[in-house]
Short mmCIF file of C-alpha atoms and ligand atoms in Angstrom, two decimals:
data_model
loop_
_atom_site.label_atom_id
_atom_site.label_comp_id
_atom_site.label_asym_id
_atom_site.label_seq_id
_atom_site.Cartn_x
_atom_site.Cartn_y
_atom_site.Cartn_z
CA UNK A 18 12.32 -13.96 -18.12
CA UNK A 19 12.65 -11.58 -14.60
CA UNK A 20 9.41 -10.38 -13.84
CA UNK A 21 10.92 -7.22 -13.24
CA UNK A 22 14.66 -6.31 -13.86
CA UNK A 23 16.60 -3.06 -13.80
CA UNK A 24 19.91 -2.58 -15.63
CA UNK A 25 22.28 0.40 -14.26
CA UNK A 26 19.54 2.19 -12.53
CA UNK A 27 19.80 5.46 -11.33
CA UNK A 28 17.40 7.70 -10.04
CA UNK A 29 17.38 11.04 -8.44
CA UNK A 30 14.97 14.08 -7.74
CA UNK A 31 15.45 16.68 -9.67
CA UNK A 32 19.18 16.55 -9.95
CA UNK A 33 20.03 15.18 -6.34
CA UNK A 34 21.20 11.76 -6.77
CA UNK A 35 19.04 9.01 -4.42
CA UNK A 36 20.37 5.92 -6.25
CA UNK A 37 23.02 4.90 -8.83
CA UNK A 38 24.09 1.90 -11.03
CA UNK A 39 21.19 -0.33 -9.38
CA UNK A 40 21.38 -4.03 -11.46
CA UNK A 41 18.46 -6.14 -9.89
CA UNK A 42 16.29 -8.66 -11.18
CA UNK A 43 13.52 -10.68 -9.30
CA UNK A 44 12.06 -13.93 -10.32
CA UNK A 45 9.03 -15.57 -9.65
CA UNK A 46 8.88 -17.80 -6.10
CA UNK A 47 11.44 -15.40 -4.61
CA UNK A 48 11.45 -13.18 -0.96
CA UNK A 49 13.82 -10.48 -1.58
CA UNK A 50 14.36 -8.14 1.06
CA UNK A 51 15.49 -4.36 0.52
CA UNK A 52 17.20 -3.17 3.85
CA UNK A 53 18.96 0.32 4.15
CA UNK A 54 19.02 3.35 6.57
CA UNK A 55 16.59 6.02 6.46
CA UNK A 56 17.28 8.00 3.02
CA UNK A 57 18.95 5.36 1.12
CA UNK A 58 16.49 5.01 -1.78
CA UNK A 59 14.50 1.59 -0.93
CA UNK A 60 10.95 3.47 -1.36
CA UNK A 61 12.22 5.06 -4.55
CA UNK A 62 13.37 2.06 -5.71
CA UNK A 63 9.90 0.58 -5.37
CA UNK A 64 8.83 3.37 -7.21
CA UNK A 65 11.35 3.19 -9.86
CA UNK A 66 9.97 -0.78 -9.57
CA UNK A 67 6.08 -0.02 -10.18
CA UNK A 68 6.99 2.89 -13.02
CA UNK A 69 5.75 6.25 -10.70
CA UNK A 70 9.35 7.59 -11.05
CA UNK A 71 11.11 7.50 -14.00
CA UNK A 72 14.77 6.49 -14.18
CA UNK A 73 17.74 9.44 -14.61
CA UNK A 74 19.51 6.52 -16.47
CA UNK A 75 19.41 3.26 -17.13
CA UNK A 76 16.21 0.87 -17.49
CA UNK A 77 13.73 -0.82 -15.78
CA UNK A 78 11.90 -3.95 -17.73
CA UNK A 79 8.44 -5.30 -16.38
CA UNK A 80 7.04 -8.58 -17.88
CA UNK A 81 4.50 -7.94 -20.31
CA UNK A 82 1.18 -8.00 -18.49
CA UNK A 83 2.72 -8.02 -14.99
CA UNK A 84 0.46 -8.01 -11.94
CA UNK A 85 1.61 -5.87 -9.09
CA UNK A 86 -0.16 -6.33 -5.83
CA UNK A 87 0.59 -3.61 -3.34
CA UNK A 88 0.65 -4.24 0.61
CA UNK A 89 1.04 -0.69 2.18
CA UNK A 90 2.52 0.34 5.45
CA UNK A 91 -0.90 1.43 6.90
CA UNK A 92 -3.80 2.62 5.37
CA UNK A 93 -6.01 5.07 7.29
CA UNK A 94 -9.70 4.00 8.09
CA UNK A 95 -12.28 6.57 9.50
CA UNK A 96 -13.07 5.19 12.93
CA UNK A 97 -16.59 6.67 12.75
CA UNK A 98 -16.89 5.30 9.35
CA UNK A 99 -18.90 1.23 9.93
CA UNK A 100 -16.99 -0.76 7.60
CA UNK A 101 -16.73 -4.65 7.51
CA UNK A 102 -13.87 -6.13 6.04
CA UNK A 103 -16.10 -7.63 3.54
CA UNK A 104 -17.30 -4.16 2.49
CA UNK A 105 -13.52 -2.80 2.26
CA UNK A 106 -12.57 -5.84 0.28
CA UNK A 107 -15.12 -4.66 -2.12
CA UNK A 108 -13.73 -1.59 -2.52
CA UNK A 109 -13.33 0.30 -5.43
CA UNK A 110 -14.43 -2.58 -7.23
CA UNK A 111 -17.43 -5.33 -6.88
CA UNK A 112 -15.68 -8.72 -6.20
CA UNK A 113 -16.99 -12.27 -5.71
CA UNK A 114 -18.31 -13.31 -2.40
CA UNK A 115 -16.26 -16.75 -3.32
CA UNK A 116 -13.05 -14.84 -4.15
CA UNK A 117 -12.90 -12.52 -0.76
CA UNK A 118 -13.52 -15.51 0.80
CA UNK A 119 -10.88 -17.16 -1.23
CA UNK A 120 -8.49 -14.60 -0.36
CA UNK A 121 -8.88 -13.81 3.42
CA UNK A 122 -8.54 -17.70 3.80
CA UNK A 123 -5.30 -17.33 1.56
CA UNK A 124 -4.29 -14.06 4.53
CA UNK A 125 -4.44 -16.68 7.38
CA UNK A 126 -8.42 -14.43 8.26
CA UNK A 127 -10.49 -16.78 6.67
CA UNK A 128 -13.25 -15.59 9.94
CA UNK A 129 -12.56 -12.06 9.70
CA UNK A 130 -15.13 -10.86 6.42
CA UNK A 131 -18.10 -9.84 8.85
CA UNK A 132 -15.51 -8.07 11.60
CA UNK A 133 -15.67 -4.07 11.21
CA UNK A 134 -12.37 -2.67 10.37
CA UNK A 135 -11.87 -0.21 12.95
CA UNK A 136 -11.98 -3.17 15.32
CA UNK A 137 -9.15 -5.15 14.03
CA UNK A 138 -5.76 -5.78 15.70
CA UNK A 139 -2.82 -4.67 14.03
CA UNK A 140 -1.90 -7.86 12.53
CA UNK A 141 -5.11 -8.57 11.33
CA UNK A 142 -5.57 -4.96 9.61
CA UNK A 143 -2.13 -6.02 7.51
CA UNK A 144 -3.23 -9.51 6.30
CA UNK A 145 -6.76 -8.06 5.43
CA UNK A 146 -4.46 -5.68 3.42
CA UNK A 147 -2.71 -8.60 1.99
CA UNK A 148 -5.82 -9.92 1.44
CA UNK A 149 -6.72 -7.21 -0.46
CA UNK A 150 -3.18 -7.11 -2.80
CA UNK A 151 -4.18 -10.87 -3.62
CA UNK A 152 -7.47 -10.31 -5.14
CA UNK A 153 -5.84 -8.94 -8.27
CA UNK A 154 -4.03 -12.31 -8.73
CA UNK A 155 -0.49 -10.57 -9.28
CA UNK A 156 2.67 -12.02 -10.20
CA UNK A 157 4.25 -10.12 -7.55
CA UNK A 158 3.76 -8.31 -3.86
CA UNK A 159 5.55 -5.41 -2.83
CA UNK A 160 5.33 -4.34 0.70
CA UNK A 161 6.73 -1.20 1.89
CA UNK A 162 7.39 -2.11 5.38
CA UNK A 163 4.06 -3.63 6.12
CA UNK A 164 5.01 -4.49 9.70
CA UNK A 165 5.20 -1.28 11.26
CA UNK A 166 3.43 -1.37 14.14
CA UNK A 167 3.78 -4.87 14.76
CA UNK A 168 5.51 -6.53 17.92
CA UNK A 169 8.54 -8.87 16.55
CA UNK A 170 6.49 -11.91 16.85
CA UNK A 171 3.75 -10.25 15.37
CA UNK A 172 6.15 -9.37 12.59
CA UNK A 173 7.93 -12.78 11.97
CA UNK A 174 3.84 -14.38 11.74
CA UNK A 175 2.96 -11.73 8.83
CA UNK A 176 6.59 -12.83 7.25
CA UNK A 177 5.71 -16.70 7.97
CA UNK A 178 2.10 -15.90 5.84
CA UNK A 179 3.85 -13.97 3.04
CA UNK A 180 6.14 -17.54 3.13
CA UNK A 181 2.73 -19.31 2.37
CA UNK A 182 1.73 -17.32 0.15
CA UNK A 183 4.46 -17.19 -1.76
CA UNK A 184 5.04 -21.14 -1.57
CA UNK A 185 1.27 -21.89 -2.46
CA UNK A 186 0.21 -19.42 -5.19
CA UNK A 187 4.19 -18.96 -6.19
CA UNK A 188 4.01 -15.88 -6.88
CA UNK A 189 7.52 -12.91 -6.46
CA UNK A 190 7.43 -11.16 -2.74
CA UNK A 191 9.48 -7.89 -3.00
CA UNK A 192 9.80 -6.18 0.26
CA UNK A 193 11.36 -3.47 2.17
CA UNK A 194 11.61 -3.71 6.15
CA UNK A 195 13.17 -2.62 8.96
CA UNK A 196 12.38 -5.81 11.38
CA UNK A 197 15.76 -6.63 10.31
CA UNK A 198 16.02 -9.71 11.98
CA UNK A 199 12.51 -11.55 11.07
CA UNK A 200 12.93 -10.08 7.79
CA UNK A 201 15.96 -11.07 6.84
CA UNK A 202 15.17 -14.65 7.94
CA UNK A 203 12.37 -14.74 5.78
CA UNK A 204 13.96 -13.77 2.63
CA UNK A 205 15.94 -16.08 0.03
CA UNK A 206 17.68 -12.61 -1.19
CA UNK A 207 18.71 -9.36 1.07
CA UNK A 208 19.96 -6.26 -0.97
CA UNK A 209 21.08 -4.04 1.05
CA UNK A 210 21.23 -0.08 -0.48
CA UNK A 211 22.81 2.46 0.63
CA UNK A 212 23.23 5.15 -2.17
CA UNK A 213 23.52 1.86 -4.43
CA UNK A 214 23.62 -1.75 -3.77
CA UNK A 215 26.36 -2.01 -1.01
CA UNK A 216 25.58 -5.66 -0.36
CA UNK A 217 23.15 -8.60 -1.80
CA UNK A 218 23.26 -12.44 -0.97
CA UNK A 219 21.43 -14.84 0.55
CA UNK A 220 20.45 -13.59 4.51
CA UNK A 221 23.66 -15.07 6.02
CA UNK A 222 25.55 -13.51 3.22
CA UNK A 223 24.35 -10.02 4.01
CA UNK A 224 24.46 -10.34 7.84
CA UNK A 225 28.32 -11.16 7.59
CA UNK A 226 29.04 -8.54 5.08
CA UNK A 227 31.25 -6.08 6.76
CA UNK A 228 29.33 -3.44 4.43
CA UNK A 229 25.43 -4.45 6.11
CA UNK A 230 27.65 -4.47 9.99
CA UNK A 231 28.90 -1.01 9.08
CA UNK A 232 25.35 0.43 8.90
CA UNK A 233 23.44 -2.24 11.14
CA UNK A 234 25.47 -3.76 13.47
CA UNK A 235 26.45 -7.29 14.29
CA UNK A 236 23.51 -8.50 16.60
CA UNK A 237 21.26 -9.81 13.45
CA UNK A 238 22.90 -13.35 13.76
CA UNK A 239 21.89 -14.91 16.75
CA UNK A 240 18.11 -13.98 15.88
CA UNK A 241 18.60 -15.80 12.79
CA UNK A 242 19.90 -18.71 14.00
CA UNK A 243 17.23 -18.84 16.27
CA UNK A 244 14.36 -18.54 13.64
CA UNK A 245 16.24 -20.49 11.42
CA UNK A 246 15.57 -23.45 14.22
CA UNK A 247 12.60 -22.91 14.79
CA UNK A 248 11.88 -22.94 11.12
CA UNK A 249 13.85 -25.40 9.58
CA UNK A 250 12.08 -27.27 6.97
CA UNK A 251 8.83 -26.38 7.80
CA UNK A 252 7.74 -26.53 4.37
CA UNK A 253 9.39 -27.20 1.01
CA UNK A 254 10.02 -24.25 -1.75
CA UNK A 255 9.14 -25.05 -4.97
CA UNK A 256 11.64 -22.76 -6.56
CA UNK A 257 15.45 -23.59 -7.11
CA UNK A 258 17.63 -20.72 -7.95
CA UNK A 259 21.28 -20.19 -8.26
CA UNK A 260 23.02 -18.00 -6.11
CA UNK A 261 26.24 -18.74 -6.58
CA UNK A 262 27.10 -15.51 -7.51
CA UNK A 263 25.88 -14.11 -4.99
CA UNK A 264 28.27 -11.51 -3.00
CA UNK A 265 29.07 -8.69 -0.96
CA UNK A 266 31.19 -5.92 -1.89
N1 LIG B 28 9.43 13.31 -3.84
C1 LIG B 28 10.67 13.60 -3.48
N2 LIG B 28 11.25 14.76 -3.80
C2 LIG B 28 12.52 15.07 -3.45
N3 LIG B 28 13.31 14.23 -2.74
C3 LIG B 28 12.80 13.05 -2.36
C4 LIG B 28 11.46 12.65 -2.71
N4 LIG B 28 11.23 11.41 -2.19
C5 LIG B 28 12.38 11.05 -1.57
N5 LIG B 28 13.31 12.01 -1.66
C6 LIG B 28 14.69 11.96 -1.13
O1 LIG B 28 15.34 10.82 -1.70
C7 LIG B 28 16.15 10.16 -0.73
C8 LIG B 28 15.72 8.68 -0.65
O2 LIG B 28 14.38 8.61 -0.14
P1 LIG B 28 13.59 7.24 -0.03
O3 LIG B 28 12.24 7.56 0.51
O4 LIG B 28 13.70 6.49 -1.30
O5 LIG B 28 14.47 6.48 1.07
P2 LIG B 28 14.10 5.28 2.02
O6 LIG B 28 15.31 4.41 2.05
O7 LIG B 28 12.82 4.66 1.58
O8 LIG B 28 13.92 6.02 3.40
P3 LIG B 28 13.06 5.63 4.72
O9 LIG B 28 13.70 4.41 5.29
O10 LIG B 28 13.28 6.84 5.59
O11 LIG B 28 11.64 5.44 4.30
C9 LIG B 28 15.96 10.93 0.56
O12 LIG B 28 17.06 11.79 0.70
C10 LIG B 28 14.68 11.70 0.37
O13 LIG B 28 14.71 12.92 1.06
#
């Protein structure tokens, strides 16, 4: 079974229409990628996704006892306020000294748990965040464009961890980006919204899609090629889906 799935979704705020006739599933061990122009309903779908807005029609099915863990865009921390890492990792709730450990090692930081907050990079701040989403032991991350902020190859290292991640604990990565072009690359699935799902497929799929081109351009393929090679069979992915059906339309 989909850990989460949506049949003929369509949501809206009170009576203006965001998002129609969505069909999605996601399966455990897969990086899909919602991309779309400002406006086009990829954070409400997310919240459509976690059950904070209900649907106008249609349904959206969670696995019984699903495990969401949440990597925001930024979180603000009180510069005046001294807080290690450790500390914030131990907030709201008391956790193991052996599983914050466990976890910041697991976020590529395993030397980061005494370093104050304020004082961290930007790429640090986000995998002490994903740190943080992994101490619940979900099923599933969802990060709403947690690379803001971040330089491209500061970007496409986050999207490299979220790859380990997802390849050693094999667990669902749902996320929504604008770093197109690492993003994309990262992903086994792109769905591309615009009003509704204009385009889905693997990343090549989507970049050649007149549909994505229309809203995003054409200059997403050479990047991809290039990440692609510097990539390639780096590591092995323990999941095997079909795509076959996969198209753009
Ligand atoms: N709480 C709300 N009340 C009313 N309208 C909303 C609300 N949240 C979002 N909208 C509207 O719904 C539409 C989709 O917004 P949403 O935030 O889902 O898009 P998005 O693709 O995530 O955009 P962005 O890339 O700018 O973050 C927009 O027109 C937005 O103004």
């Amino acid at each position: 079974m989909s850990l989460i799935q949506t049949r003929n979704l369509t949501l809206g705020y009170r009576g203006t229409p965001v998002l129609r006739d969505v069909s999605f599933a996601i399966e455990r061990g897969e990086i899909v990628t919602i991309v779309g122009p400002n406006g086009s309903g990829k954070s409400s779908l997310l919240r459509a996704l976690i059950g904070a807005l209900a649907p106008e029609s249609g349904s959206v099915t969670r696995a019984e006892g699903l495990r969401i863990g949440y990597v925001p865009q930024k979180l603000h921390i009180d510069a005046t306020l001294p807080l290690t890492v450790h500390r914030f990792l131990n907030l709201p709730k008391r956790q193991k000294a052996d599983d914050i450990q466990g976890v910041l090692t697991r976020a590529g930081v395993p030397e980061l748990s005494g370093a104050q907050m304020t004082s961290l990079s930007g790429g640090q701040f986000q995998r002490v965040l994903l740190a943080r989403a992994l101490l619940g032991a979900p099923d599933i991350l969802i990060l709403d464009e947690a690379t803001q902020g971040l330089d491209q190859p500061g970007a496409a290292a986050f999207y490299r961890q979220i790859e380990e991640v997802r390849s050693a604990l094999n667990l669902a990565v749902l996320m929504v980006s604008h770093d197109l072009h690492v993003v994309m690359a990262a992903s086994d699935r792109v769905l591309c919204l615009n009003g509704h799902i204009c385009c889905e497929g693997t990343p090549e799929i989507v970049a050649d899609a007149p549909e994505y081109r229309a809203l995003f351009g054409t200059g997403t393929q050479g990047t991809l090629a290039l990440y692609r090679h510097q990539h390639d069979h780096a590591h092995h992915h323990s999941h095997d889906h079909d795509h076959s059906h996969e198209h753009c339309q």
